[in-house]
Tab-separated table of C-alpha atoms in Angstrom:
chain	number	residue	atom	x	y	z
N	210	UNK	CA	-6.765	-6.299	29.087
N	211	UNK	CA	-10.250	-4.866	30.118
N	212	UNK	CA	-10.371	-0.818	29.097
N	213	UNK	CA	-11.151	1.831	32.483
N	214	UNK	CA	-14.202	2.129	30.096
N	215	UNK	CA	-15.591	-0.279	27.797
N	216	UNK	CA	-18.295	2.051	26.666
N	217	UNK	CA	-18.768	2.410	23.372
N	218	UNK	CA	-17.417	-1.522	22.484
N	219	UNK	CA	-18.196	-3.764	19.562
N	220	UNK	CA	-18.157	-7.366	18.890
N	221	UNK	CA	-17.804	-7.753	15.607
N	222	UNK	CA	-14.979	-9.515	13.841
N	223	UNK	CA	-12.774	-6.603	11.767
N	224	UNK	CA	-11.019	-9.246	10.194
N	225	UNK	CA	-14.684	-11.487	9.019
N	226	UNK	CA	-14.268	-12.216	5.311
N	227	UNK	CA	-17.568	-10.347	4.615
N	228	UNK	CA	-15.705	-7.444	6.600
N	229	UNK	CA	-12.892	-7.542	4.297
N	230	UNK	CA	-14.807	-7.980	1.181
N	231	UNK	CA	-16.791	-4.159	1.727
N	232	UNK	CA	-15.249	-2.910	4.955
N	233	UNK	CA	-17.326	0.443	4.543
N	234	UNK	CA	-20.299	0.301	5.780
N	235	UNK	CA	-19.055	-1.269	9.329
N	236	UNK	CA	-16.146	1.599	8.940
N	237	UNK	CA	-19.570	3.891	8.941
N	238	UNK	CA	-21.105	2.583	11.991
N	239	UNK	CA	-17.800	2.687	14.226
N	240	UNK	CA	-17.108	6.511	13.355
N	241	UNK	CA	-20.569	7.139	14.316
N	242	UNK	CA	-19.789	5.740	17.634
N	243	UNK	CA	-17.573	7.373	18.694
N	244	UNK	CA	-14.022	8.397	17.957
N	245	UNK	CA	-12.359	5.737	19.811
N	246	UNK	CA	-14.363	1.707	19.653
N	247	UNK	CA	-13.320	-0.862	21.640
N	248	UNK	CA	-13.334	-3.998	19.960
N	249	UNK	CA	-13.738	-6.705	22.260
N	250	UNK	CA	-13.353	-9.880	20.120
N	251	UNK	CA	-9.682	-8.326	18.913
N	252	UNK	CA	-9.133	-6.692	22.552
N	253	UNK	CA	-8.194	-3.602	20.677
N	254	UNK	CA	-9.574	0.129	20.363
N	255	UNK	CA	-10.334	1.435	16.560
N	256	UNK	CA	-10.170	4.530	15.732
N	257	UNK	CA	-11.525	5.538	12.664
N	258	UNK	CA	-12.133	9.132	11.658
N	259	UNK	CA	-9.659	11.327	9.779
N	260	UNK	CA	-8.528	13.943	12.087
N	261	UNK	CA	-8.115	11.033	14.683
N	262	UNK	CA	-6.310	8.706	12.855
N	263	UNK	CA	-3.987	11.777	11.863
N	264	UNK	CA	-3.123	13.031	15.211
N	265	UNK	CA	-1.989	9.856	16.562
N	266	UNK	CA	-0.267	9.487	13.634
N	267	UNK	CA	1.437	12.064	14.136
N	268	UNK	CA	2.031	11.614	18.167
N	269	UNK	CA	4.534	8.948	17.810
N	270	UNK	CA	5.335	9.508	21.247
N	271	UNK	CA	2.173	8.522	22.665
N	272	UNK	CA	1.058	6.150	19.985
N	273	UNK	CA	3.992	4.045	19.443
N	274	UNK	CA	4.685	1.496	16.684
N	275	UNK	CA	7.422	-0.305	19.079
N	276	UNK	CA	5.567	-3.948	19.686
N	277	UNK	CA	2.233	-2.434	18.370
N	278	UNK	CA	1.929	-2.581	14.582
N	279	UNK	CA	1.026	-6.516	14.460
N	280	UNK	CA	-1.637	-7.589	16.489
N	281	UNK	CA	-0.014	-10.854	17.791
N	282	UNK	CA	3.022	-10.689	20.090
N	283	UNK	CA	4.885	-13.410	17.803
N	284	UNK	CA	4.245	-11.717	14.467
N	285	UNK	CA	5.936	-8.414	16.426
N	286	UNK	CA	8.831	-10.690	18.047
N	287	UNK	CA	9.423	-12.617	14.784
N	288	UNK	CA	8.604	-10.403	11.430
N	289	UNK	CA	8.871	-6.898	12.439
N	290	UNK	CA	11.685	-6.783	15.135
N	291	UNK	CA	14.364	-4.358	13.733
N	292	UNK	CA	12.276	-3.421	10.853
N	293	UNK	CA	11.584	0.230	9.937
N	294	UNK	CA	8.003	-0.122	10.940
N	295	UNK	CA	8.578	-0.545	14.540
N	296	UNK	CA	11.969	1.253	15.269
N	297	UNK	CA	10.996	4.268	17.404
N	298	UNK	CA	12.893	8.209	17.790
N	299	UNK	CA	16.645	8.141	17.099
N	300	UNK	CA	16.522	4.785	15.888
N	301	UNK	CA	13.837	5.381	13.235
N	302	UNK	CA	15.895	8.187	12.097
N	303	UNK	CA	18.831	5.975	11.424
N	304	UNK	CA	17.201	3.175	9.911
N	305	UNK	CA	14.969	5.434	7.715
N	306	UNK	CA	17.877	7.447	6.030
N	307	UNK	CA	19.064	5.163	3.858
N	308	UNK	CA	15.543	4.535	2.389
N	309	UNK	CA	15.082	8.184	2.218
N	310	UNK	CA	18.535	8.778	-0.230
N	311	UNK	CA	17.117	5.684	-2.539
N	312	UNK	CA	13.421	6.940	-2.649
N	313	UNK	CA	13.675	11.002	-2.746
N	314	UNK	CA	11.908	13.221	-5.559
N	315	UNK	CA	15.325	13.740	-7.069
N	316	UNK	CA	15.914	10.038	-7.361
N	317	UNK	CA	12.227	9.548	-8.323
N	318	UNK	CA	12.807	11.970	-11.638
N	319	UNK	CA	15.986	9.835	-12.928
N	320	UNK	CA	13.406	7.209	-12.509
N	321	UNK	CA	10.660	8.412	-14.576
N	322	UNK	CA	12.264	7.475	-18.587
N	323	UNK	CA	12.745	3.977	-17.206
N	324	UNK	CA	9.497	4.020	-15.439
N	325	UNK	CA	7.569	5.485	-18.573
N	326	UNK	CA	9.410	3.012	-21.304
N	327	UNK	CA	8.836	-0.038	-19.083
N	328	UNK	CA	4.668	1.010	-18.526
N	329	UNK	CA	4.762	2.259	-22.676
N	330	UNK	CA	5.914	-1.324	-23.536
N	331	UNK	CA	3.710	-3.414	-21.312
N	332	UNK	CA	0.380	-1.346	-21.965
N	333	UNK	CA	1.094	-2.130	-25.633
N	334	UNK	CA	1.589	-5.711	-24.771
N	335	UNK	CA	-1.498	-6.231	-23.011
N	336	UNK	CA	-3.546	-3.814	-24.775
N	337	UNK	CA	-3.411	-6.099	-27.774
N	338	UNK	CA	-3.824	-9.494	-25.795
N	339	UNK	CA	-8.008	-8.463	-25.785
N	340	UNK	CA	-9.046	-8.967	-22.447
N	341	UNK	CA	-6.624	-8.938	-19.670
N	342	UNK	CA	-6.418	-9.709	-15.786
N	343	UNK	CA	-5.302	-5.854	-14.597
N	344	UNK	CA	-3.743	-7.854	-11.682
N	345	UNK	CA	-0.863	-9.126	-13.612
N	346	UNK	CA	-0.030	-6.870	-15.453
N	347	UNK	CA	0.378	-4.181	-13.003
N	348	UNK	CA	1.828	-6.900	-10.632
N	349	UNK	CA	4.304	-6.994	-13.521
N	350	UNK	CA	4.800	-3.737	-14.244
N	351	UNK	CA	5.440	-2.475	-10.421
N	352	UNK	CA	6.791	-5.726	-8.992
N	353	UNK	CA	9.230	-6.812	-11.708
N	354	UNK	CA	10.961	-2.773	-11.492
N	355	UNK	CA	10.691	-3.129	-7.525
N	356	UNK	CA	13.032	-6.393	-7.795
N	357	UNK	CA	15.188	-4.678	-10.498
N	358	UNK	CA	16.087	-1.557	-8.384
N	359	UNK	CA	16.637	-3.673	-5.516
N	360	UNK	CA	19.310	-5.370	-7.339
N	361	UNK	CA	17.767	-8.723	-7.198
N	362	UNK	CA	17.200	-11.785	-10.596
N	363	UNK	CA	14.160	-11.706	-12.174
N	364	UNK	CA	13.320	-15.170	-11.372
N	365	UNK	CA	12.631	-13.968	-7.649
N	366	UNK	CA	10.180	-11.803	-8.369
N	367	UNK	CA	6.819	-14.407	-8.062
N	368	UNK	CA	8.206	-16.029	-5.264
N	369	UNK	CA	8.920	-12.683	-3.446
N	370	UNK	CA	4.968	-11.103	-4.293
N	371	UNK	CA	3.602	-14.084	-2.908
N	372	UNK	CA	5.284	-14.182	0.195
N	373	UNK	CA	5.169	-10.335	0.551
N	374	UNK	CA	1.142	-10.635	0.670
N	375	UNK	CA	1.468	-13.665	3.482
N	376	UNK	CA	3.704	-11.350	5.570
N	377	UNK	CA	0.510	-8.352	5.742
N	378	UNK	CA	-1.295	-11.158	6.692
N	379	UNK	CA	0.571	-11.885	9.683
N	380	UNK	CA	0.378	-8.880	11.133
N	381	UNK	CA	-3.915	-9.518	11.396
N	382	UNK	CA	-5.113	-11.515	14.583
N	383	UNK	CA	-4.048	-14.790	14.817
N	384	UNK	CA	-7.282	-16.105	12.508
N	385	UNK	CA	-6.542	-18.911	9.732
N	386	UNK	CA	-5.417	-16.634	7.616
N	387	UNK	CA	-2.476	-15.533	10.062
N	388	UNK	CA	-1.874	-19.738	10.315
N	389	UNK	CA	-1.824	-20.356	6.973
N	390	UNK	CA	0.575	-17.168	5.686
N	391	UNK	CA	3.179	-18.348	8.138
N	392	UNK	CA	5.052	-20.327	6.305
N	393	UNK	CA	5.215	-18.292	3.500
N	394	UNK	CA	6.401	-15.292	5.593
N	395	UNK	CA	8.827	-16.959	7.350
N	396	UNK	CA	10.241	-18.461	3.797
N	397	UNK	CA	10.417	-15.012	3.010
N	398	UNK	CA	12.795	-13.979	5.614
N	399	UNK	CA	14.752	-17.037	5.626
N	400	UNK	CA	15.052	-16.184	1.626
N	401	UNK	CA	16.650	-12.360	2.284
N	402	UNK	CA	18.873	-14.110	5.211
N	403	UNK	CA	20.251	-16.433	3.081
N	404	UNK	CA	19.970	-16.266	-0.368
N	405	UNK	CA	20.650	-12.464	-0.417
N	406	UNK	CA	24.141	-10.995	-0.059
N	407	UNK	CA	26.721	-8.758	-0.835
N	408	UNK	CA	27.616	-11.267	-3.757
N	409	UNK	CA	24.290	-11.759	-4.915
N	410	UNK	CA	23.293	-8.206	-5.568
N	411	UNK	CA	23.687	-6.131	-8.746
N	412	UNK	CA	26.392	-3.319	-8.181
N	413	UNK	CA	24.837	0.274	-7.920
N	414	UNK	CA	21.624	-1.319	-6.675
N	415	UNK	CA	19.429	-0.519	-3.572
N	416	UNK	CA	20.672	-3.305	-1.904
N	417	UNK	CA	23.846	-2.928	-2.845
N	418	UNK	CA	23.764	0.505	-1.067
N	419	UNK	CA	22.596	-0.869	2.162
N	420	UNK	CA	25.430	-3.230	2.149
N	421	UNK	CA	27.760	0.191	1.396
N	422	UNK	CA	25.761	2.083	3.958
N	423	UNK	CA	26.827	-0.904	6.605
N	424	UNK	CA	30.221	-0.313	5.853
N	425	UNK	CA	29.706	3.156	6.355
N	426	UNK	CA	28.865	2.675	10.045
N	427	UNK	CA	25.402	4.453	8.905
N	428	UNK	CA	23.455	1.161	10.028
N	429	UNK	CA	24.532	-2.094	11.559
N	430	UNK	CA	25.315	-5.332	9.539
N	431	UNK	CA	22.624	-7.324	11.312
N	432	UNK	CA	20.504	-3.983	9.986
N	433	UNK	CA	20.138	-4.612	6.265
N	434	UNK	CA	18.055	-7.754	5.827
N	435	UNK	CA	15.015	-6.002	8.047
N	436	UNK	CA	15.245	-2.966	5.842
N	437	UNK	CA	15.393	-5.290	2.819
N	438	UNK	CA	11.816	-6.613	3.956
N	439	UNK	CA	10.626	-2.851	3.736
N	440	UNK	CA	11.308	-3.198	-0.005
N	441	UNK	CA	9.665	-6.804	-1.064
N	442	UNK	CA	6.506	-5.950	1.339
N	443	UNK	CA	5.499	-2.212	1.177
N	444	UNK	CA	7.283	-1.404	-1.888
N	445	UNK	CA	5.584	-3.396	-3.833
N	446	UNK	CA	1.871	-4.730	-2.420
N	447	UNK	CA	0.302	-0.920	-1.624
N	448	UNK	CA	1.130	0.381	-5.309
N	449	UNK	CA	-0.001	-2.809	-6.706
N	450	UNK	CA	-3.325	-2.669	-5.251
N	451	UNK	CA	-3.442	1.270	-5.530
N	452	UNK	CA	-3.166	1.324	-9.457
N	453	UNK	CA	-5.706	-2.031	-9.690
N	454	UNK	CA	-7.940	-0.090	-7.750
N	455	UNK	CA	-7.107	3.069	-9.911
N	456	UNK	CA	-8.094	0.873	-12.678
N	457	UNK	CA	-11.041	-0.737	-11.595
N	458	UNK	CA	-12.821	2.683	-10.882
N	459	UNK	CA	-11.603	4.230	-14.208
N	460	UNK	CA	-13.642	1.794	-15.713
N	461	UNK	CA	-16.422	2.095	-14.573
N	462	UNK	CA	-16.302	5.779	-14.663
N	463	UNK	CA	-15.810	6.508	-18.025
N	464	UNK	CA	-15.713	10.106	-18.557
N	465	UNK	CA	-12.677	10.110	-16.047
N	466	UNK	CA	-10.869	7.868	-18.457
N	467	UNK	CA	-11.614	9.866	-20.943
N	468	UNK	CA	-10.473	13.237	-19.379
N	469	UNK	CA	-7.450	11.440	-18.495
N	470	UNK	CA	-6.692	10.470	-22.246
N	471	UNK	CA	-6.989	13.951	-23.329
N	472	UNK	CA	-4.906	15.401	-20.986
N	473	UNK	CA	-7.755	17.372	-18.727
N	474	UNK	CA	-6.848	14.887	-15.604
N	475	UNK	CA	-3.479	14.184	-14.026
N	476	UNK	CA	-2.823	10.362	-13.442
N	477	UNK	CA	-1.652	11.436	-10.502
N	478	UNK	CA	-4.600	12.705	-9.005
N	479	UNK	CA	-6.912	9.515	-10.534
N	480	UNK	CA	-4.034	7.449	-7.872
N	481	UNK	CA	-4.134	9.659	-5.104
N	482	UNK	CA	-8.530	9.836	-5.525
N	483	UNK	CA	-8.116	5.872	-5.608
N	484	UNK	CA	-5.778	4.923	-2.673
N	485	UNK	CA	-8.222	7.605	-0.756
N	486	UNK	CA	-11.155	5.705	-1.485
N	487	UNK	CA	-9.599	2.226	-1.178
N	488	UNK	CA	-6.179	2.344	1.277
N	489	UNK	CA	-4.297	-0.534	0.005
N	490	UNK	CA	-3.676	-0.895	3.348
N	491	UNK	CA	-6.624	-0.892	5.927
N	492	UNK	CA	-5.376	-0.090	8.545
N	493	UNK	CA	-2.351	-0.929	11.243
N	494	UNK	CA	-2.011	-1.162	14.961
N	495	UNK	CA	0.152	0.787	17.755
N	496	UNK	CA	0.444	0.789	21.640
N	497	UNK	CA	-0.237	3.200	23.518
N	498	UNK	CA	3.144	4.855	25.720
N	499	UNK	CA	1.068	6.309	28.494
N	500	UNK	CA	-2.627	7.158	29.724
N	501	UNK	CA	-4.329	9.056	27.209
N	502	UNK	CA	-7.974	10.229	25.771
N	503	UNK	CA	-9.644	10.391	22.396
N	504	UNK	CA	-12.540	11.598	22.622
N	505	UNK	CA	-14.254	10.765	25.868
N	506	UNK	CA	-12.376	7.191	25.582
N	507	UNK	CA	-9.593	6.741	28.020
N	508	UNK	CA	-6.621	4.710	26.269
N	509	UNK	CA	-4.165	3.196	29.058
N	510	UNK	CA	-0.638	2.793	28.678
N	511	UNK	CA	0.122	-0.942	27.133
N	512	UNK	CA	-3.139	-0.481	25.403
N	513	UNK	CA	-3.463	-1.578	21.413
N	514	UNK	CA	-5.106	1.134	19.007
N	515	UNK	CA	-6.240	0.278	15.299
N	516	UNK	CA	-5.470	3.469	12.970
N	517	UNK	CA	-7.688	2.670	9.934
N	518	UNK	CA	-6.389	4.318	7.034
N	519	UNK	CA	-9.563	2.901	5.201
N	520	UNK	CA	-12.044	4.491	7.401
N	521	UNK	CA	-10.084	7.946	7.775
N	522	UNK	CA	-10.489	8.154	4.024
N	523	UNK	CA	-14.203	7.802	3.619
N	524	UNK	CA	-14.857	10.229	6.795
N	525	UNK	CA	-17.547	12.647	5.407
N	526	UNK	CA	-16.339	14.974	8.148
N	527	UNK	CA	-12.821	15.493	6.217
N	528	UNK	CA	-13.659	14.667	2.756
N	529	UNK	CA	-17.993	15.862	2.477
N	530	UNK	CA	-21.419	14.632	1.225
N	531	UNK	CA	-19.179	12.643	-1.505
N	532	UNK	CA	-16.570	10.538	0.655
N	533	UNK	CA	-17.914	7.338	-1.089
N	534	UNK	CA	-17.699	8.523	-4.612
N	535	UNK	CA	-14.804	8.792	-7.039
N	536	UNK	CA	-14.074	11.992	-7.670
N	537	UNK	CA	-10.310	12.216	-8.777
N	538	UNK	CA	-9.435	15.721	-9.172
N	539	UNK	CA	-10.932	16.850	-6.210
N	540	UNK	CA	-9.268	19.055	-3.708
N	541	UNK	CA	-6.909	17.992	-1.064
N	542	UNK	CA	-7.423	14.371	-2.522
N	543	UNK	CA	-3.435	13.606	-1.732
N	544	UNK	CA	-4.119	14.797	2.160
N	545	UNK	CA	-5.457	11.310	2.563
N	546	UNK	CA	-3.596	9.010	5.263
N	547	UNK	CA	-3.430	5.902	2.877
N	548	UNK	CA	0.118	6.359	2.656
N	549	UNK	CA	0.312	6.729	6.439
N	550	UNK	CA	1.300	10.262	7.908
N	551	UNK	CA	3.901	11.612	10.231
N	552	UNK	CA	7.617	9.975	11.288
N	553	UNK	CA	6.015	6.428	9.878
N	554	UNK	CA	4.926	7.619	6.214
N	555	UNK	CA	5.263	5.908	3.657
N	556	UNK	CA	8.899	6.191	2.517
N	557	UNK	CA	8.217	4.948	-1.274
N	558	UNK	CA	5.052	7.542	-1.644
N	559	UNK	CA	7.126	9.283	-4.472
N	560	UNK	CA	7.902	6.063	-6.338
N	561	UNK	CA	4.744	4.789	-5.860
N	562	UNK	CA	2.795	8.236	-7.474
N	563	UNK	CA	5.751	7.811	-10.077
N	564	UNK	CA	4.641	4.089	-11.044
N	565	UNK	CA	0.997	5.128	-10.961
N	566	UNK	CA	1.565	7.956	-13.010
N	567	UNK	CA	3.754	6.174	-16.029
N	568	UNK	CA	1.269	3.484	-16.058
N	569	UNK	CA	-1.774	4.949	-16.285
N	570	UNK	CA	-0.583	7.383	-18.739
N	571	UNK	CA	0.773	4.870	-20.786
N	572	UNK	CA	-2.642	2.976	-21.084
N	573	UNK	CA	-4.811	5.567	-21.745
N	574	UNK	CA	-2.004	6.779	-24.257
N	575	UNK	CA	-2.632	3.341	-26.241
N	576	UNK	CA	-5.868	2.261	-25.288
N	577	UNK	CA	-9.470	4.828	-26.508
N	578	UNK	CA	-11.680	2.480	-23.983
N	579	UNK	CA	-11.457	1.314	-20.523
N	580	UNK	CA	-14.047	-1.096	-19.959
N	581	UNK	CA	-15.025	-4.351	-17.474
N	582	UNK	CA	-14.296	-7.858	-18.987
N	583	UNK	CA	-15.703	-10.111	-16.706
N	584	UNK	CA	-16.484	-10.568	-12.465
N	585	UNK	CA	-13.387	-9.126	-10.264
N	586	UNK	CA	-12.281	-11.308	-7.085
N	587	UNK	CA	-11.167	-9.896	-3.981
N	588	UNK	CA	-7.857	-10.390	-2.614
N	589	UNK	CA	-8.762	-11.535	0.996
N	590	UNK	CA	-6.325	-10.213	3.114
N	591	UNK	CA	-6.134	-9.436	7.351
N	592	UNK	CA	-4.466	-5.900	6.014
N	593	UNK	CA	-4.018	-5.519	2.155
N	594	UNK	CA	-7.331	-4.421	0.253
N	595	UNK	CA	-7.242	-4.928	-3.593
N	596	UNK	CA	-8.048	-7.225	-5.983
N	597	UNK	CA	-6.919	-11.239	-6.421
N	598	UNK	CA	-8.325	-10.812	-10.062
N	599	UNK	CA	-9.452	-8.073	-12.526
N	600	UNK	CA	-10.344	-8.621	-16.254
N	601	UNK	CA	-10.416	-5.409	-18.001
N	602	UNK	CA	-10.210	-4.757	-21.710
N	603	UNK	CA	-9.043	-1.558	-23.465
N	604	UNK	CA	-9.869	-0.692	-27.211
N	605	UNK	CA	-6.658	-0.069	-28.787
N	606	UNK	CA	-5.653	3.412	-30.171
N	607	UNK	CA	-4.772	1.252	-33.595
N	608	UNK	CA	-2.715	4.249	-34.648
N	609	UNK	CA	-0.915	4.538	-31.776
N	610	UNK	CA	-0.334	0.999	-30.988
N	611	UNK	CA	0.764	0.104	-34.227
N	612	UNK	CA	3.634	2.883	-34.499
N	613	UNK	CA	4.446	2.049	-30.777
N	614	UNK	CA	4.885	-1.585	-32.295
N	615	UNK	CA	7.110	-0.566	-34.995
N	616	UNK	CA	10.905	-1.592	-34.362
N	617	UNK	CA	13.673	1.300	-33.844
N	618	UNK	CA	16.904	1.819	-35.755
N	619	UNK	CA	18.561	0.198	-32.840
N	620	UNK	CA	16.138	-3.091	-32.437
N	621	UNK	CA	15.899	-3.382	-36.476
């Protein structure tokens, strides 16, 4: 579909592996042409700048996730039909309330012991390996309490982190990337469809609450394997890749780690500073309802629009002279649309800051040094941003670690 006006276009690839690697500086040159690109090689406008991307966030009714998140018709027909993502008005509401009990601020805090004994345990763990891959152990960490709350065995947890990464990547073009995640996403949903059930699942868990909610008449039967997906996709790759990349600038900016150990800098903030700087995910796409303008660029009805979360938080108009550095602590760093914004936010936000928090805590608790241990590799992915790889070491707080070590009256 050809745009009333193609002016300003682009053809470069968004989804180029060089692209994905340091997405930045092209993020850069797109703002600066305007507020709304068309991209001719992905037949797609992007918009990139923060107030943009946040006002048609926000207009759901004009910029509709219905068909428009993926940017391949299958990918919207097959892996995202009756999901969360894409249900639109009244139906959004329905499907979203049940997500919305499980993942409120009051269930966050009844969270937070487990959350802070599971992150106290591992720090120590892999504190005292040396050098570590930050990767897997916050993979482990956020991933491994993901599949517990869910209500799922622990032995599904690899299988369901792989496969949650190949489903982001099929909602890219249809590149090799898209081709070769298939299989893997599909596996995924013929996993939930079959292996899951009402048998399967721990009693009291969240799955076992959309089964109960089902029975309720709050949501349909056929309802509660889509909203399952919500969990073992979203709930699990953004925070991953948010606290790596949390990590990855704390050590290389090490008077923020420090601050952080002695109390002068919420963990909080050092998230909410890194998922600004580096959205875990880039960006995702939604059609246009009806004829509309941004900027001097006039969107059609039926139209696709890329909202890039990654370019809306390095816009120097919203966030000043600084919008490429790490600066955790500054103000109005948890405005950022990272986390998306309006009817389609990010429903696991509050875990996710929770996770972030008890981790981070609990490492610079144990460890007096955050430092580098070796070359990071990219996680190359048509959506995700993060890390496939990160060695880090941390000197141990010997003190610390070794009473942290010591066995309770109840394990002795």
């Amino acid at each position: 579909m050809t745009p009333l006006i193609a002016e300003p276009s682009s053809s470069i690839d968004l989804f180029d592996d060089t692209v994905l690697d340091d997405p930045y500086p092209l993020y850069e040159v797109l703002r600066g042409m305007g507020p709304a690109v068309w991209l001719n090689r992905h037949d797609m406008w992007f918009i990139g700048g923060y107030e943009d991307v946040k006002t048609a966030l926000h207009a759901a009714a004009t910029f509709s996730s219905e068909n428009g998140i993926a940017l391949t018709d299958a990918a919207n027909r097959q892996f995202l039909n009756g999901t969360v993502l894409v249900a639109h008005g009244m139906r959004h509401v329905q499907l979203r309330r049940p997500l919305s009990r499980q993942l409120a601020p009051r269930a966050m805090k009844s969270l937070v012991p487990e959350i802070g004994s599971r992150a106290a345990r591992l720090a120590v763990e892999y504190i005292t390996k040396g050098a570590f891959d930050a990767v897997e152990l916050v993979t482990e960490f956020v991933a491994g309490q993901v599949v517990h709350l869910m209500g799922l065995p622990e032995s599904t947890r690899p299988k369901l982190v792989a496969q949650g990464a190949a489903v982001f990547d099929m909602f890219g073009p249809g590149n090799a990337r898209h081709r070769a995640a298939a299989p893997l996403a599909t596996a995924m949903m013929t996993f939930l469809s079959t292996e899951v059930s009402r048998t399967s699942v721990r009693p009291g868990s969240w799955m076992a609450d959309l089964y109960q909610a089902a029975d309720d008449g709050d949501i349909a039967e056929d309802d509660v394997v889509p909203l399952m997906s919500a969990y073992t996709t979203a709930g699990m790759d953004t925070t991953i890749h948010g606290i790596t990349a949390a990590l990855h600038h704390l050590a290389h900016h090490h008077r923020y780690y420090k601050k952080l150990r002695t109390g002068r800098l919420k963990a909080a903030a050092v998230f909410q500073e890194a998922i600004r700087l580096d959205a875990p995910i880039q960006g995702f796409g939604r059609r246009a309802r009806r004829d509309t303008r941004v900027g001097n660029a006039r969107i059609r009805a039926g139209e696709q629009v890329w909202l890039s979360y990654g370019s809306s938080g390095r816009d120097p108009r919203r966030w000043g002279h600084y919008a490429d550095t790490f600066r955790p602590g500054r103000t109005g760093a948890d405005l950022h649309l990272a986390l998306g914004y309006g009817p389609h936010a990010c429903a696991g936000g509050h875990l996710a800051v929770a996770q972030a928090t008890g981790l981070l805590d609990a490492l610079a608790h144990h460890g007096t040094r955050l430092e580098p241990a070796g070359i990071p590799v990219r996680a190359r992915n048509n959506i995700l941003h993060g890390w496939a790889t990160l060695p880090l070491t941390i000197t141990p707080d010997r003190r610390r670690v070794r009473h942290a070590r010591k066995p309770t009256a109840t394990q002795a």
